[in-house]
Amino acid sequence: MRIAVSACLLGHACRYDGGSKPHAGVIEALATHETLPVCPEVEGGLPIPHPACEIIADNPLLVRDAKGEDATDPFVKGAEKTLEAINDFGCELAILKAKSPSCGTGKIYDGSFTGTLRDGWGVAAALIRDAGIPCIDETQIDDLLN
Ligand code: SF4
């Protein structure tokens, strides 16, 4: 199976803070599949590091960074480029980083920069989901393995 995966879960240092989030279960699960590492925020042109960003509102979409600057455009551009790459590669599944404003699948931070979660999807994850590609996050990887 061809699977897209958030690059930070493979250990790529592409997070906003310059770090990564390698996940042993994800790396193990992908060992026998063709994988496409993706990072929508890098694709959107955001530098590493950059200030933390959160989705302030879904409709119309508004993403701001912790300094209050509008970051919507790079998030949208990054999501579109990521979906294009996923389609080009023929991915049938995406394993994405939980809670990210780009990659979160079902729970994201609420825009208050207080660590509070709400129901919602990251910008790229929502676009990938709406294109009909199943999305899970790293917390669901055990289900995939079993
Ligand atoms: Fe990881 Fe996604 Fe954030 Fe990139 S945009 S660092 S892949 S969570």
XYZ file of C-alpha atoms and ligand atoms in Angstrom:
154
model
C 0.000 0.000 0.000
C 1.117 3.554 -0.683
C 0.844 5.651 2.455
C 1.441 9.333 3.125
C 2.883 10.126 6.531
C 3.603 13.291 8.441
C 7.350 13.653 8.071
C 7.852 14.615 11.714
C 6.572 11.144 12.725
C 9.481 9.634 10.793
C 11.956 11.840 12.658
C 12.268 14.696 10.189
C 13.063 17.921 12.061
C 10.312 19.899 10.368
C 8.183 20.984 13.313
C 7.532 24.636 14.031
C 10.031 24.500 16.899
C 12.715 22.790 14.844
C 12.082 19.419 16.466
C 10.574 16.137 15.345
C 8.198 13.536 16.787
C 9.511 10.139 15.705
C 6.983 7.418 16.469
C 8.298 3.864 16.691
C 4.918 2.285 15.930
C 4.460 4.348 12.789
C 7.972 3.629 11.575
C 7.436 -0.106 12.187
C 4.040 -0.112 10.489
C 5.409 1.578 7.400
C 8.401 -0.712 6.973
C 6.524 -2.915 4.532
C 4.775 -0.145 2.606
C 5.699 2.530 0.085
C 5.667 5.804 1.977
C 5.472 9.458 1.056
C 6.707 11.749 3.846
C 4.816 15.040 3.771
C 5.037 18.280 5.736
C 2.347 20.759 4.733
C 3.893 23.638 6.669
C 7.205 23.245 4.875
C 5.340 22.888 1.570
C 3.550 26.129 2.345
C 6.832 27.954 2.721
C 6.909 28.427 6.481
C 10.461 28.568 7.818
C 11.770 26.238 10.489
C 11.507 27.313 13.206
C 8.429 29.509 13.115
C 6.011 30.663 15.817
C 3.355 28.182 16.910
C 0.148 28.514 14.897
C -3.444 27.588 15.645
C -6.695 27.632 13.696
C -8.710 30.535 15.065
C -11.828 29.870 12.990
C -12.867 27.197 10.491
C -15.266 29.159 8.296
C -13.970 31.387 6.962
C -10.651 29.761 7.687
C -8.315 31.830 9.834
C -4.921 30.665 11.099
C -2.815 32.905 13.302
C 0.555 32.493 14.899
C 1.223 33.078 18.570
C 2.273 36.634 17.780
C -1.117 37.334 16.214
C 0.070 37.343 12.595
C -2.219 35.856 9.943
C -0.725 32.570 8.720
C -3.705 31.345 6.705
C -2.122 31.615 3.259
C 0.885 29.317 3.845
C -1.355 26.768 5.555
C -3.741 26.683 2.589
C -0.935 26.631 0.034
C 0.836 23.858 1.954
C -2.338 21.795 2.181
C -2.967 22.090 -1.550
C 0.595 21.142 -2.461
C 0.495 18.220 -0.053
C -2.735 16.859 -1.520
C -1.291 17.200 -5.011
C 1.771 15.172 -3.982
C -0.418 12.550 -2.300
C -2.542 12.166 -5.405
C 0.515 12.021 -7.662
C 1.978 9.233 -5.512
C -1.318 7.366 -5.395
C -1.644 7.198 -1.631
C -4.519 5.142 -0.234
C -4.037 6.193 3.393
C -2.520 9.078 5.335
C -0.999 8.730 8.800
C -0.869 12.227 10.222
C 0.395 13.939 13.357
C -2.274 14.348 15.995
C -3.420 17.796 17.137
C -1.436 19.772 14.550
C -3.119 22.782 12.895
C -2.040 21.230 9.583
C -2.174 17.503 10.229
C -4.603 16.994 13.132
C -7.408 14.483 12.506
C -10.393 15.192 14.716
C -8.820 17.138 17.579
C -6.878 20.384 17.275
C -5.973 23.260 19.568
C -8.738 25.788 19.883
C -6.961 28.970 18.837
C -6.476 30.326 22.353
C -2.834 29.141 22.628
C -3.678 27.711 26.055
C -3.238 24.036 25.167
C -6.993 23.552 24.971
C -8.259 21.030 22.421
C -11.497 21.142 20.445
C -13.070 18.979 17.789
C -11.664 19.851 14.389
C -9.216 19.001 11.637
C -5.963 20.541 10.547
C -6.007 22.420 7.254
C -4.159 19.773 5.240
C -5.820 16.841 6.975
C -9.273 18.208 6.156
C -8.343 18.648 2.496
C -6.926 15.116 2.289
C -10.009 13.696 4.045
C -12.354 15.586 1.724
C -10.473 14.142 -1.268
C -11.579 10.704 -0.074
C -8.300 9.479 1.385
C -8.676 7.877 4.826
C -6.701 9.677 7.521
C -5.574 8.377 10.893
C -3.108 9.728 13.428
C -0.286 8.059 15.294
C -2.526 7.224 18.256
C -4.468 4.831 16.013
C -1.467 3.000 14.655
C -1.942 -0.016 16.932
C -5.295 -0.645 15.253
C -3.543 -0.652 11.881
C -0.887 -3.063 13.108
C -3.417 -5.530 14.519
Fe 4.557 17.387 11.326
Fe 2.441 18.109 9.893
Fe 3.606 19.874 11.527
Fe 4.848 19.125 9.309
S 2.927 20.251 9.408
S 5.753 19.276 11.341
S 4.232 16.989 9.140
S 2.565 17.973 12.138
